[in-house]
Amino acid sequence: MSTIEVRTEGRRAVVTGPPRLNMTAAPQLREVLARAVAEGSPQIVVDLGETTFVDSSGLGALVGGLKTARQAGGDLRLAAVSEQVMTVLTLTSLHRVLRPFPTVEDASREW
């Protein structure tokens, strides 16, 4: 199982995505995102700088995390999205919902 790292800074959590966000890693990501919100950090940036692959399970985990964050008054944003992952987001039109930013700092700027 991939290790997903979390760094909490007040109401913001920065989650480092795994190299492959697939059906193996997606359950762990769901758990990490839900825990961040439950512990008071509903503003989440998922850093996908090291993630080169995402499948439907991974997309589902991201969308689920977005829903959880928004229900708690926060948001979920993506940072450092690779070209391969951006292609998947664009093909599924999820780039309109899961807002990608060039860096974690850019994604966090409005917070």
Tab-separated table of C-alpha atoms in Angstrom:
chain	number	residue	atom	x	y	z
A	1	MET	CA	0.000	0.000	0.000
A	2	SER	CA	1.259	3.488	-0.828
A	3	THR	CA	1.959	5.888	1.969
A	4	ILE	CA	0.000	9.117	1.732
A	5	GLU	CA	1.497	11.942	3.772
A	6	VAL	CA	-0.507	14.712	5.440
A	7	ARG	CA	0.755	18.042	6.706
A	8	THR	CA	-1.771	20.068	8.714
A	9	GLU	CA	-1.501	23.835	9.074
A	10	GLY	CA	-4.509	25.116	11.016
A	11	ARG	CA	-7.636	24.716	8.884
A	12	ARG	CA	-5.549	23.630	5.892
A	13	ALA	CA	-4.236	20.154	5.177
A	14	VAL	CA	-1.730	19.369	2.435
A	15	VAL	CA	-1.991	15.755	1.321
A	16	THR	CA	0.773	14.251	-0.811
A	17	GLY	CA	-0.704	11.850	-3.337
A	18	PRO	CA	0.788	8.428	-4.032
A	19	PRO	CA	2.699	7.632	-7.252
A	20	ARG	CA	-0.285	5.614	-8.513
A	21	LEU	CA	-3.728	6.729	-7.385
A	22	ASN	CA	-5.563	3.520	-8.199
A	23	MET	CA	-7.921	1.043	-6.572
A	24	THR	CA	-5.184	0.058	-4.119
A	25	ALA	CA	-4.397	3.600	-2.931
A	26	ALA	CA	-7.888	5.135	-3.226
A	27	PRO	CA	-9.300	3.725	0.059
A	28	GLN	CA	-6.349	5.123	2.004
A	29	LEU	CA	-6.778	8.528	0.327
A	30	ARG	CA	-10.496	8.540	1.177
A	31	GLU	CA	-9.661	7.812	4.815
A	32	VAL	CA	-6.941	10.484	4.984
A	33	LEU	CA	-9.195	13.147	3.441
A	34	ALA	CA	-12.125	12.304	5.736
A	35	ARG	CA	-9.858	12.338	8.797
A	36	ALA	CA	-8.398	15.744	7.852
A	37	VAL	CA	-11.891	17.233	7.649
A	38	ALA	CA	-13.021	15.525	10.866
A	39	GLU	CA	-9.977	16.909	12.692
A	40	GLY	CA	-10.785	20.487	11.663
A	41	SER	CA	-8.929	20.980	8.377
A	42	PRO	CA	-11.611	21.229	5.659
A	43	GLN	CA	-9.367	23.240	3.318
A	44	ILE	CA	-7.432	20.536	1.548
A	45	VAL	CA	-4.743	20.699	-1.107
A	46	VAL	CA	-3.853	17.368	-2.703
A	47	ASP	CA	-0.297	17.617	-4.043
A	48	LEU	CA	-0.149	15.319	-7.068
A	49	GLY	CA	3.432	16.218	-7.995
A	50	GLU	CA	4.564	12.606	-7.548
A	51	THR	CA	1.391	11.035	-8.977
A	52	THR	CA	1.764	9.773	-12.540
A	53	PHE	CA	-1.347	7.595	-12.797
A	54	VAL	CA	-4.960	7.899	-11.678
A	55	ASP	CA	-7.863	5.547	-12.407
A	56	SER	CA	-11.595	5.758	-11.737
A	57	SER	CA	-11.116	4.688	-8.104
A	58	GLY	CA	-8.652	7.513	-7.578
A	59	LEU	CA	-10.980	10.017	-9.219
A	60	GLY	CA	-13.796	8.782	-6.990
A	61	ALA	CA	-11.658	9.304	-3.885
A	62	LEU	CA	-10.856	12.875	-4.954
A	63	VAL	CA	-14.497	13.703	-5.718
A	64	GLY	CA	-15.576	12.136	-2.415
A	65	GLY	CA	-12.980	14.219	-0.583
A	66	LEU	CA	-14.226	17.351	-2.332
A	67	LYS	CA	-17.785	16.617	-1.229
A	68	THR	CA	-16.722	15.979	2.366
A	69	ALA	CA	-14.635	19.161	2.475
A	70	ARG	CA	-17.412	21.319	1.020
A	71	GLN	CA	-19.980	19.914	3.451
A	72	ALA	CA	-17.687	21.129	6.246
A	73	GLY	CA	-17.393	24.612	4.720
A	74	GLY	CA	-14.065	23.973	3.022
A	75	ASP	CA	-12.778	22.973	-0.392
A	76	LEU	CA	-10.407	20.522	-2.050
A	77	ARG	CA	-7.916	21.678	-4.661
A	78	LEU	CA	-5.244	19.893	-6.645
A	79	ALA	CA	-1.640	21.046	-7.007
A	80	ALA	CA	1.274	20.132	-9.290
A	81	VAL	CA	-0.831	17.885	-11.534
A	82	SER	CA	1.245	15.883	-14.031
A	83	GLU	CA	0.440	15.935	-17.726
A	84	GLN	CA	-0.823	12.340	-17.593
A	85	VAL	CA	-3.189	13.030	-14.692
A	86	MET	CA	-4.333	16.311	-16.248
A	87	THR	CA	-5.268	14.412	-19.408
A	88	VAL	CA	-7.538	12.123	-17.364
A	89	LEU	CA	-9.071	15.094	-15.528
A	90	THR	CA	-9.734	16.865	-18.836
A	91	LEU	CA	-11.206	13.797	-20.563
A	92	THR	CA	-13.618	13.333	-17.657
A	93	SER	CA	-14.287	17.104	-17.338
A	94	LEU	CA	-13.267	16.857	-13.681
A	95	HIS	CA	-10.715	19.646	-14.179
A	96	ARG	CA	-13.727	21.972	-13.892
A	97	VAL	CA	-14.658	20.603	-10.462
A	98	LEU	CA	-11.298	19.564	-9.020
A	99	ARG	CA	-9.511	22.841	-9.605
A	100	PRO	CA	-5.853	22.214	-10.514
A	101	PHE	CA	-3.189	24.773	-9.558
A	102	PRO	CA	0.515	24.838	-10.507
A	103	THR	CA	1.753	24.695	-6.884
A	104	VAL	CA	0.529	24.066	-3.346
A	105	GLU	CA	1.108	27.750	-2.601
A	106	ASP	CA	-1.073	28.801	-5.554
A	107	ALA	CA	-3.831	26.425	-4.457
A	108	SER	CA	-3.715	27.847	-0.920
A	109	ARG	CA	-3.403	31.513	-1.812
A	110	GLU	CA	-7.068	32.475	-1.230
A	111	TRP	CA	-7.096	30.816	2.204
